[in-house]
Coordinates of C-alpha atoms in Angstrom, one line a residue:
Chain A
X15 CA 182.6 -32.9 133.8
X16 CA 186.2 -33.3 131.7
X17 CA 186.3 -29.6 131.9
X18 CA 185.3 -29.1 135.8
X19 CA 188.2 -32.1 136.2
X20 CA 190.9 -29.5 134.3
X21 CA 190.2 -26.6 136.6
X22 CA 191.0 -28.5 139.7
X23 CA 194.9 -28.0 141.0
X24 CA 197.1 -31.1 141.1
X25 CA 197.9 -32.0 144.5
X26 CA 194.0 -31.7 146.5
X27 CA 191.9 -34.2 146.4
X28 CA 189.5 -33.7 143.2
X29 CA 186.1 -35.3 145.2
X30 CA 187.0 -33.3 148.5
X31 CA 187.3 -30.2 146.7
X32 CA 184.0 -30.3 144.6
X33 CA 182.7 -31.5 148.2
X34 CA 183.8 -28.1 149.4
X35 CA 182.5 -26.7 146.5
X36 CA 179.3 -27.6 146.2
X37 CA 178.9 -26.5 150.2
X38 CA 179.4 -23.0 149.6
X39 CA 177.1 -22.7 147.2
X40 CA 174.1 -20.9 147.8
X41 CA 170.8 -22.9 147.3
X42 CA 169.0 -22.1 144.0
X43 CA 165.9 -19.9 144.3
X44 CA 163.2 -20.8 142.8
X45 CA 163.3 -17.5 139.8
X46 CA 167.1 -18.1 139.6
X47 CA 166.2 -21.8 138.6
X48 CA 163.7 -20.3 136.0
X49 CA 165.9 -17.8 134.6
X50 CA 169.1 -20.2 134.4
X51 CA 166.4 -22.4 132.4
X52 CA 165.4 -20.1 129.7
X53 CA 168.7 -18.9 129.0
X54 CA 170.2 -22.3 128.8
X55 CA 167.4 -23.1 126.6
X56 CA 167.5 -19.7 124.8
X57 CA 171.2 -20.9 124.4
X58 CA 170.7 -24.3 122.8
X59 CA 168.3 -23.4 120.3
X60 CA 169.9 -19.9 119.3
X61 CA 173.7 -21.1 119.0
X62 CA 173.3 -24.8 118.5
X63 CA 176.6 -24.8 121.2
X64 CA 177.2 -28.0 123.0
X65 CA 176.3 -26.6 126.0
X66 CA 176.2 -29.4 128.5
X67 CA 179.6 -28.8 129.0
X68 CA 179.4 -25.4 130.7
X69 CA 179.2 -24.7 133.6
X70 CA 175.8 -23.3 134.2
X71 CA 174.4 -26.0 132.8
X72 CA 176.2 -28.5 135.3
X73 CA 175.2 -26.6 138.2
X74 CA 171.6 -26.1 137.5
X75 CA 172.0 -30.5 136.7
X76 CA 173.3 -31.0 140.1
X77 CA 170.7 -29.2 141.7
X78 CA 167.6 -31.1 140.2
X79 CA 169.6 -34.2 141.3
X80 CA 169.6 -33.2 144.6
X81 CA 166.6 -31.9 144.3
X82 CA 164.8 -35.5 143.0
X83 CA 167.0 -36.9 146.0
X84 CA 164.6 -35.2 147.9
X85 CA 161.2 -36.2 145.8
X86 CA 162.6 -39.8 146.1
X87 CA 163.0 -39.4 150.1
X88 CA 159.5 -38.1 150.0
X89 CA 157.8 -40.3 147.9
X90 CA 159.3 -43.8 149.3
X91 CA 157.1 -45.6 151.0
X92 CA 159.1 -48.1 153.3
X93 CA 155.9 -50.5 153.6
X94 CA 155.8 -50.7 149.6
X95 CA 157.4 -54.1 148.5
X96 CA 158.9 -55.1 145.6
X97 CA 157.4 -57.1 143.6
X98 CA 158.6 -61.4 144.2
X99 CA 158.3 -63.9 141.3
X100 CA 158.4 -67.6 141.3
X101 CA 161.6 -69.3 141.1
X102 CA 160.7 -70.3 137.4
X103 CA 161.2 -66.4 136.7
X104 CA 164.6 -66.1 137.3
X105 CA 166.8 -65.2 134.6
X106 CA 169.3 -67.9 133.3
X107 CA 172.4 -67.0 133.5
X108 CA 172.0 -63.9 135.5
X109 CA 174.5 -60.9 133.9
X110 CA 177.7 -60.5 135.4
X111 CA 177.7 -56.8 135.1
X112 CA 180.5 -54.3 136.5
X113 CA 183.0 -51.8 135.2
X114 CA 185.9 -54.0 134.8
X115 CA 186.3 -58.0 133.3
X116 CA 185.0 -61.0 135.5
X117 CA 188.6 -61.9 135.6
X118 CA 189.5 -58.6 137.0
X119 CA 186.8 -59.2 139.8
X120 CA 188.4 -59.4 143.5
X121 CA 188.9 -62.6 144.4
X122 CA 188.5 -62.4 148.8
X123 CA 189.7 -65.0 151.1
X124 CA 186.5 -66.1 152.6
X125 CA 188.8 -67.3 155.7
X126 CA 190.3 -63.9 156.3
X127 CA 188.0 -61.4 155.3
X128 CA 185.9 -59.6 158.5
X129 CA 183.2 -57.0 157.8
X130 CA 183.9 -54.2 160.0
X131 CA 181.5 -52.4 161.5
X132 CA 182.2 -48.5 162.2
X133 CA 180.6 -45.5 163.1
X134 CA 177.6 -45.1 165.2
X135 CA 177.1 -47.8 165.9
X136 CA 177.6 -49.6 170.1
X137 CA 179.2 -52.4 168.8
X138 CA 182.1 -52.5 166.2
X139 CA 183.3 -55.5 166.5
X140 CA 184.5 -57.0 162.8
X141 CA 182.3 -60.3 162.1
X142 CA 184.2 -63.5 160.2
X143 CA 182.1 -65.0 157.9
X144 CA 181.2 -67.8 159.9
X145 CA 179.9 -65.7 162.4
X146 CA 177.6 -63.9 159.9
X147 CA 176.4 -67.2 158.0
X148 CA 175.1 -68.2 161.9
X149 CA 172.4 -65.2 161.3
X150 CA 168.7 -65.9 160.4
X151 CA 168.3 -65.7 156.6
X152 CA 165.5 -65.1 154.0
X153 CA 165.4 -65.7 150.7
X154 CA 163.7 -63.3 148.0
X155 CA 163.2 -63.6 144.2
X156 CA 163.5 -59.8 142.7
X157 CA 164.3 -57.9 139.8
X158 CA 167.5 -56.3 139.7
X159 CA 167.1 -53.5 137.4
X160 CA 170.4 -51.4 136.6
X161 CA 171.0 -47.6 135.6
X162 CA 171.2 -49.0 131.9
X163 CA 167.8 -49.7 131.5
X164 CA 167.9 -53.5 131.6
X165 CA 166.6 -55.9 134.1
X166 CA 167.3 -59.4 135.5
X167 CA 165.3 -61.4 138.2
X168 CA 167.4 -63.3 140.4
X169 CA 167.3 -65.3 143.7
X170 CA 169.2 -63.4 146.9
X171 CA 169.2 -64.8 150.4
X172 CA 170.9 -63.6 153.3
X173 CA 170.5 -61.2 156.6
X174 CA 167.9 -58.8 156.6
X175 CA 170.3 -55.8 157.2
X176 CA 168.0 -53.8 159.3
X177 CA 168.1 -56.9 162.0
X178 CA 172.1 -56.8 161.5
X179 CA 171.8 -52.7 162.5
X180 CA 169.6 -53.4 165.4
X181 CA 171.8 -56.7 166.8
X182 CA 175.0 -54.3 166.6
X183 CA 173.6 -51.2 168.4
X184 CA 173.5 -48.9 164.8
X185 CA 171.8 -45.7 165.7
X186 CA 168.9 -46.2 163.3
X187 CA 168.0 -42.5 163.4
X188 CA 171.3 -41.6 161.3
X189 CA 171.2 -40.6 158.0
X190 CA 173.5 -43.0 156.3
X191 CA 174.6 -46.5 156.3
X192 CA 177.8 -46.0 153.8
X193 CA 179.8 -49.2 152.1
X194 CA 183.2 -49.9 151.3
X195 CA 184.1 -52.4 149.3
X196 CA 186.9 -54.9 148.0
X197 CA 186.3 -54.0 143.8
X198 CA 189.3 -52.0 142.1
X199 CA 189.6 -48.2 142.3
X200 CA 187.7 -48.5 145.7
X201 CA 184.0 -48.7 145.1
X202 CA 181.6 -47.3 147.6
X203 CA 178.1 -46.3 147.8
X204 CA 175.9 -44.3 150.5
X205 CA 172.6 -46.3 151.6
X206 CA 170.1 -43.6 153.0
X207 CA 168.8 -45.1 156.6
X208 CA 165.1 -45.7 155.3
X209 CA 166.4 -47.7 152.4
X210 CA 168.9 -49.7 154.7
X211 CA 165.8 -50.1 157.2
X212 CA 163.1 -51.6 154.8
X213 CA 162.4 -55.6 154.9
X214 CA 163.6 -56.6 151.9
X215 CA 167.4 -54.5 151.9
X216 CA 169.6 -57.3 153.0
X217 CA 173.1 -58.7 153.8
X218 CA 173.8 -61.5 151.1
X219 CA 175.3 -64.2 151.4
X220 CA 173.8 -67.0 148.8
X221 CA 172.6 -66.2 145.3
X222 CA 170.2 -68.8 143.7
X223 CA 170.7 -71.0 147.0
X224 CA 174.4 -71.6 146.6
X225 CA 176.8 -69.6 148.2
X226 CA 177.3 -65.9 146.5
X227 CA 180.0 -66.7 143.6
X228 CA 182.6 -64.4 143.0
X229 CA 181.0 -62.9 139.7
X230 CA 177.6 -61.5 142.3
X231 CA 180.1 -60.4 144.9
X232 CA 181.2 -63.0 147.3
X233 CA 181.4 -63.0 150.5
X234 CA 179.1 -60.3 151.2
X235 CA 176.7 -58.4 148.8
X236 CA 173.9 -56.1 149.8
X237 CA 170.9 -56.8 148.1
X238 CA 168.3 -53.3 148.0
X239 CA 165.3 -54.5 145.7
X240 CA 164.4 -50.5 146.1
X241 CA 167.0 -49.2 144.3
X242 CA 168.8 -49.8 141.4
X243 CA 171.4 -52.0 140.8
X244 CA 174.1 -49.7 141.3
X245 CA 173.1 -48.9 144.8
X246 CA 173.5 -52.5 145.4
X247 CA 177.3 -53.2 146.5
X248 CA 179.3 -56.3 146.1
X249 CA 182.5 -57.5 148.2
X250 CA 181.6 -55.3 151.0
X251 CA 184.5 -55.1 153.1
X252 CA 182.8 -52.5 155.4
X253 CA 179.9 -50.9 156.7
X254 CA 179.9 -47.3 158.9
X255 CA 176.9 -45.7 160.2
X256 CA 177.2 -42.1 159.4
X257 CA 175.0 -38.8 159.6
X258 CA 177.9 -37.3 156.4
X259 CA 177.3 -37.8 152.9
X260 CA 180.5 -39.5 152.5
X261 CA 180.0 -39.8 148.1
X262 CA 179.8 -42.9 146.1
X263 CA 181.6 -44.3 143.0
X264 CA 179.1 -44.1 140.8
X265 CA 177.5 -40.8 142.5
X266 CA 180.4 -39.2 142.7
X267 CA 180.9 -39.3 138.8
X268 CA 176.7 -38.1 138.5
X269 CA 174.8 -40.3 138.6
X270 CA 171.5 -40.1 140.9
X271 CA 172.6 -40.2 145.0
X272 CA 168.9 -41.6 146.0
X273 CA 168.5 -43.9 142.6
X274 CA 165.7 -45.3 143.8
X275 CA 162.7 -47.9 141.8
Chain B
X29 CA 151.1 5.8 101.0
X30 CA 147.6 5.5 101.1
X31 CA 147.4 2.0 100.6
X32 CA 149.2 1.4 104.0
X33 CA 147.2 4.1 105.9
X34 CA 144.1 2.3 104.4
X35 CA 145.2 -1.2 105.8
X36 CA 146.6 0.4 109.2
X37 CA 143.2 1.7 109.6
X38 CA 141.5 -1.6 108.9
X39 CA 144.1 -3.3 111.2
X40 CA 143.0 -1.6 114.3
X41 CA 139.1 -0.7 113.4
X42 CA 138.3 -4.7 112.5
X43 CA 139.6 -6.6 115.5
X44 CA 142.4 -8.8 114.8
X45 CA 141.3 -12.2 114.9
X46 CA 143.6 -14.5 117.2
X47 CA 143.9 -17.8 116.0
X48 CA 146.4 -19.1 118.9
X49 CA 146.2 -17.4 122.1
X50 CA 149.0 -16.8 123.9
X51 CA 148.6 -19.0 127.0
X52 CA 149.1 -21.7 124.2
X53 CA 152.0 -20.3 123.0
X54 CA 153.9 -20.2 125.6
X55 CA 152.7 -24.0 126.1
X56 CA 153.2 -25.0 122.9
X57 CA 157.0 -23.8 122.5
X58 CA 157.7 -24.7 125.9
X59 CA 156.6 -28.0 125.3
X60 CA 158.7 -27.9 122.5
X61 CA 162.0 -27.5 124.2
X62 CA 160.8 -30.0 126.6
X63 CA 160.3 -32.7 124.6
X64 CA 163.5 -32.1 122.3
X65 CA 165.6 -32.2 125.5
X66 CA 163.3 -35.4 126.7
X67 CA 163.7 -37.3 122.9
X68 CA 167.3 -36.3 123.0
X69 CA 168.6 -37.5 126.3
X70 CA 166.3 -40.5 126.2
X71 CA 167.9 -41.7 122.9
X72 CA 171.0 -41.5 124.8
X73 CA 170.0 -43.6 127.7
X74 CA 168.6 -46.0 125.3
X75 CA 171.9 -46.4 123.9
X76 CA 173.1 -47.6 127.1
X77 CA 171.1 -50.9 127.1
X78 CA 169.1 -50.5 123.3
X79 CA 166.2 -52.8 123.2
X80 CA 166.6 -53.4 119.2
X81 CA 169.2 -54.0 117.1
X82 CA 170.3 -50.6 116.7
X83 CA 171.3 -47.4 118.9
X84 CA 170.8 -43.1 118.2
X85 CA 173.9 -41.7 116.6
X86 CA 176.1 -40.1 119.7
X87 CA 176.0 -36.2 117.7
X88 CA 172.3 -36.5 118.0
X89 CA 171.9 -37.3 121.6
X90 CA 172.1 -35.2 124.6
X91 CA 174.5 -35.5 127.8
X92 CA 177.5 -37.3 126.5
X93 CA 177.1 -40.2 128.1
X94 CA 174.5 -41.7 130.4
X95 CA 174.8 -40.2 134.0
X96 CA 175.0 -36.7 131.9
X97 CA 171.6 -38.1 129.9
X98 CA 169.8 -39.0 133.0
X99 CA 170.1 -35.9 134.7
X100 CA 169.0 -34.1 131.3
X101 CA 166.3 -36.3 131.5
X102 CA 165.3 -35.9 135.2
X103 CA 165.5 -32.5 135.1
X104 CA 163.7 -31.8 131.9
X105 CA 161.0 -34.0 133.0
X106 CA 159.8 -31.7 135.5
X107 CA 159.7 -29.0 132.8
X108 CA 157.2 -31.6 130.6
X109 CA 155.2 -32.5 133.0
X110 CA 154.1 -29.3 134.6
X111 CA 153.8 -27.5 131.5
X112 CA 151.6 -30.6 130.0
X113 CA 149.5 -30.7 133.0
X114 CA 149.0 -26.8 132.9
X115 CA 147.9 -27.4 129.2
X116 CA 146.0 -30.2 130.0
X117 CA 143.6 -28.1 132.6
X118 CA 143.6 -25.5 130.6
X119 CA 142.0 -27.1 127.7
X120 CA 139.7 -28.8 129.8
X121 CA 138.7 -25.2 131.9
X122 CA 138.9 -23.1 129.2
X123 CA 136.8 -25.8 126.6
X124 CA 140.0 -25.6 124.0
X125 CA 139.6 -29.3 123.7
X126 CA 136.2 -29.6 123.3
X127 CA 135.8 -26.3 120.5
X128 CA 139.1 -27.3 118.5
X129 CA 139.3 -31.4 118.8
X130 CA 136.1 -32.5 118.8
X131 CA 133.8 -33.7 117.3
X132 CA 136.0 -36.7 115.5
X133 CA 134.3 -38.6 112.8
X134 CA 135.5 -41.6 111.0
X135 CA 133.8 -39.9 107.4
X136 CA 135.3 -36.4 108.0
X137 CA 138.4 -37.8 108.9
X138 CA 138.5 -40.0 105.4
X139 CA 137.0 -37.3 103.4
X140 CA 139.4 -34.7 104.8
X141 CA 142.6 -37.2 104.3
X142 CA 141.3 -37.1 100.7
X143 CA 141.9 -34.3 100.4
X144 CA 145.1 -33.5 101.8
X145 CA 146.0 -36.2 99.9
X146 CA 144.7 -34.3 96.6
X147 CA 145.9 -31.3 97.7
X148 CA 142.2 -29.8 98.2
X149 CA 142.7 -28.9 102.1
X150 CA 141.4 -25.3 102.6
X151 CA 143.8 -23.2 105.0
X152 CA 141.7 -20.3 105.2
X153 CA 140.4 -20.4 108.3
X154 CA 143.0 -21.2 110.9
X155 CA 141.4 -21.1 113.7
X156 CA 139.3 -24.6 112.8
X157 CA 141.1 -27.8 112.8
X158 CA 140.1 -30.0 109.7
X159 CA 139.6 -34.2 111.0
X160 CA 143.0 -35.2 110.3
X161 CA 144.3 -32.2 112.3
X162 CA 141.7 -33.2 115.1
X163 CA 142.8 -36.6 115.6
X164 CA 146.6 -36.4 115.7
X165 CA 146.1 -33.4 118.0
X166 CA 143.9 -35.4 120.3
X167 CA 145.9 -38.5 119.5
X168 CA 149.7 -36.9 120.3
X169 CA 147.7 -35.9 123.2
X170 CA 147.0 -39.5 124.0
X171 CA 150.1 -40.5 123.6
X172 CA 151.6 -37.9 125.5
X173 CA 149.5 -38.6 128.3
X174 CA 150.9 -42.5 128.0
X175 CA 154.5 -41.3 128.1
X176 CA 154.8 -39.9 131.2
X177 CA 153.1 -42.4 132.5
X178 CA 155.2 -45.0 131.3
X179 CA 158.1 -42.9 132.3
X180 CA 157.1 -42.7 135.9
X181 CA 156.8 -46.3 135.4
X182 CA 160.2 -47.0 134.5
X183 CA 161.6 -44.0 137.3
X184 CA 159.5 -45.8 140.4
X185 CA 158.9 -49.5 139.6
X186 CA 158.3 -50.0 142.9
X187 CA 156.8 -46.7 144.4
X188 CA 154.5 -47.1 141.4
X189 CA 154.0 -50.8 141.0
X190 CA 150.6 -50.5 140.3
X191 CA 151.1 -48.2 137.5
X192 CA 154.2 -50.4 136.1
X193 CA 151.8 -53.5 136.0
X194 CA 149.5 -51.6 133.6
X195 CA 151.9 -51.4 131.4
X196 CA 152.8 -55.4 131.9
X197 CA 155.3 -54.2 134.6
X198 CA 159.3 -52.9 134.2
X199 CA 160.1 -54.5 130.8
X200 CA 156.6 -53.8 129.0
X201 CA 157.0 -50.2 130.0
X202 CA 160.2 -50.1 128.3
X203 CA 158.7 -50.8 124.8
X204 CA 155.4 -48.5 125.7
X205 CA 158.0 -45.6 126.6
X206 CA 160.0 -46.6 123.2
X207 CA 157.2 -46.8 121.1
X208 CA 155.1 -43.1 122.4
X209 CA 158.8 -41.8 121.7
X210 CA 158.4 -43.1 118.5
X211 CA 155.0 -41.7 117.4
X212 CA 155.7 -38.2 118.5
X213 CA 159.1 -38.0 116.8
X214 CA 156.9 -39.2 113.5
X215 CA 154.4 -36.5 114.7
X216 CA 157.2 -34.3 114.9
X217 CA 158.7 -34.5 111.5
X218 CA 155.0 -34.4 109.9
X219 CA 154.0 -31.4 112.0
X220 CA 157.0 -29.6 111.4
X221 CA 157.1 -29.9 107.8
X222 CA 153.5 -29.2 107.8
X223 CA 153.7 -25.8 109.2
X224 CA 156.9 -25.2 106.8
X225 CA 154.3 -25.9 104.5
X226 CA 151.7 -23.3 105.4
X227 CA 153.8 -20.8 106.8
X228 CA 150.6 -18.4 108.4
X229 CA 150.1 -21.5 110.4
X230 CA 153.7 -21.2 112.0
X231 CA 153.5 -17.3 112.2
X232 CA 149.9 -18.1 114.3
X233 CA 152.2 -20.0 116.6
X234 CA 154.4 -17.5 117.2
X235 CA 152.6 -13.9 116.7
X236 CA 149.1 -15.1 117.7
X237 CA 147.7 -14.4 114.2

């Protein structure tokens, strides 16, 4: 990664660039994939060379991502639940967990803020908070388990978001509902439309029956029980409808794009 | 000069034994590099969020840090699990397993640990496992089986539910995963010294015989 980041020319954006990049690249046969394998392999054990620097080895990386993006698609079943707990499961306190300080957290004026609405979708009109809150909510109790390995259960309620996409006109057959939100450095995160479509993804507005604190992403968080925590934004400030793989904060720096559970 | 006409002579009139044939070669070495990546990359994913009080020295772990881990890990998966399930039929089709592991009794076992113990183990014949062989070949096996399994737990929590719960869900598949990690890198150092140990065992595993 450090050394992909030193080849790219000041001036053009770094994420477009690798966007480019990764476009023109042919698609991996099968016997390339193989080869590129047992040389990297051949490599390791032969030189002892840290090679998971190279280049090669980044490539061939990127492309069994994408490729388990693609088992994940497959093998997600949009009628499978996740599993609910009582309310005496929950975990006390529930992490505050992010990559800067709680007190570096953004701090958004409920009265102001409005969640646009953009892309394919009929309507996009912006919605005040109040107007959202009028929405039919449900509650769920869930385990919230992050890219680190750890898990939390906690208690989410809010707007399923697949009602939210229907009520504005979203072109459900898209491939991407894509969020922006408030957090420093600009966080975002693709949702892929099945996800973003099954019951239990919703638009949260209450954690542990109280309205969402700051520290779990007030006003707006969306809560996907599917996918790990990551995938699961806080302080949205927007939602677009897109059929473009527009990147995400944390997938733009490697880590899984599907990450689902 | 005769001496080595003589033996070349015997070398191709008596028929070389094979004592590891080379479908399990390949398996065995691939499996190898599998699970060094796999033990690697996992150690530095459990560093992220380590479930005791300790975490894997960073010069020992693969990916630098854990988005680099977790693709070495979800790629080299693939790589373990199709060669393991390749070897798996094949020691069922071919009746390797049955021939080599079994049978697995509780007095040869005893009797043989005796005598590796005592140093009284014969090598001679490598192409027959002694008891204590058998059972931590059928064992690591076992517990290979159980860490893929607790693996695709901990990947599909919810796709796989079912299989999550068997392990007492998310969080009890964390410590199954842990602990299978932890009796093959044990099974690694003693099998690895081992065949340092009887070096014709090694060169079986490499040249066949």
């Amino acid at each position: 990664m450090g050394r992909m980041r030193n080849l790219l020319i000041p001036g053009v954006d770094k994420t477009l660039l690798v966007r480019d990049a990764i476009k023109t690249m042919p698609d991996l046969t099968r016997r390339r994939f193989i080869t590129g394998g047992a040389s990297l392999g051949a490599l390791t054990l032969l030189t002892g060379c840290d090679v998971t620097d190279s280049f090669s080895a980044e490539e061939m990386l990127k492309q069994v991502s994408k490729f388990n993006d693609g088992v994940q698609a497959l093998i997600f079943n949009p009628n499978a639940m996740a599993p609910t707990f009582p309310e005496s499961a929950i975990t006390k306190p529930f992490p505050f967990n992010a990559y800067y300080d709680l007190d570096e957290a953004p701090e958004v004026d409920g009265k102001s803020w409005k969640l646009e609405v953009r892309g394919l979708v009929e309507n996009k009109k912006s919605w005040t908070l109040e107007e959202l809150y009028q929405l039919p909510q449900v509650k769920q109790v869930t385990r919230h388990i992050c890219v680190e390995g750890w898990s939390a259960i906690g208690s989410w309620t809010g707007t399923p978001l697949r009602d939210f996409l229907k009520l504005v006109g979203a072109d459900t057959r898209a491939n991407y509902v894509w969020f922006q939100c408030a957090d420093k450095d600009g966080y975002n995160s693709p949702l892929d439309m099945q996800s973003a479509l099954h019951a239990q993804t919703q638009m949260t507005f209450k954690f542990g029956d109280e309205i969402l604190p700051r520290a779990y992403g007030f006003p707006m968080k969306i809560r996907v029980p599917t996918k790990l925590g990551f995938k699961n934004p806080k302080y949205v400030m927007s939602m677009e409808v897109t059929n473009d793989y527009k990147g995400g904060f944390w997938e733009d720096q490697g880590y899984n794009s599907f990450s689902g559970s | 000069m005769s001496a080595v006409t003589v033996s070349d002579e015997q070398a191709t009139s008596t028929k070389v034994k094979v004592i590891q044939p080379a479908w399990v070669r390949a398996l065995h070495w691939t499996n190898a590099f599998a699970m060094v990546l796999m033990t690697m990359s996992g150690w530095q994913i459990y560093n992220a969020s380590p479930l005791f009080g300790f975490t894997f020295p960073r010069s020992i772990t693969l990916g630098g840090w854990l988005a680099g881990a977790l693709l070495w890990h979800f790629a080299a998966m693939w790589l373990l699990m199709v060669n393991g399930l390749i070897y798996l039929v094949l020691g069922f089709v071919t009746g390797r397993f049955r021939k080599k592991l079994l049978p697995i009794t509780p007095e040869g076992v005893i009797s043989d640990t005796k005598a590796a113990l005592t140093g009284k183990l014969s090598h001679d014949d490598l192409t027959r496992y002694n008891y204590v062989q058998k059972l931590l070949y059928a064992g690591i096996i076992v517990v290979g089986i159980l860490i893929v399994l607790s693996g695709l737990a901990l990947w599909k929590p919810v796709q796989l539910q079912y299989l999550a719960a068997l392990f007492g869900g998310y969080e009890g598949a964390r410590y199954v995963h842990f602990f299978c990690m932890a009796a093959i890198v044990a099974f690694m150092v003693v099998h690895v010294v081992l065949a340092l140990l009887v070096p014709k065992s090694l060169r079986a595993m490499i040249i066949g015989r």
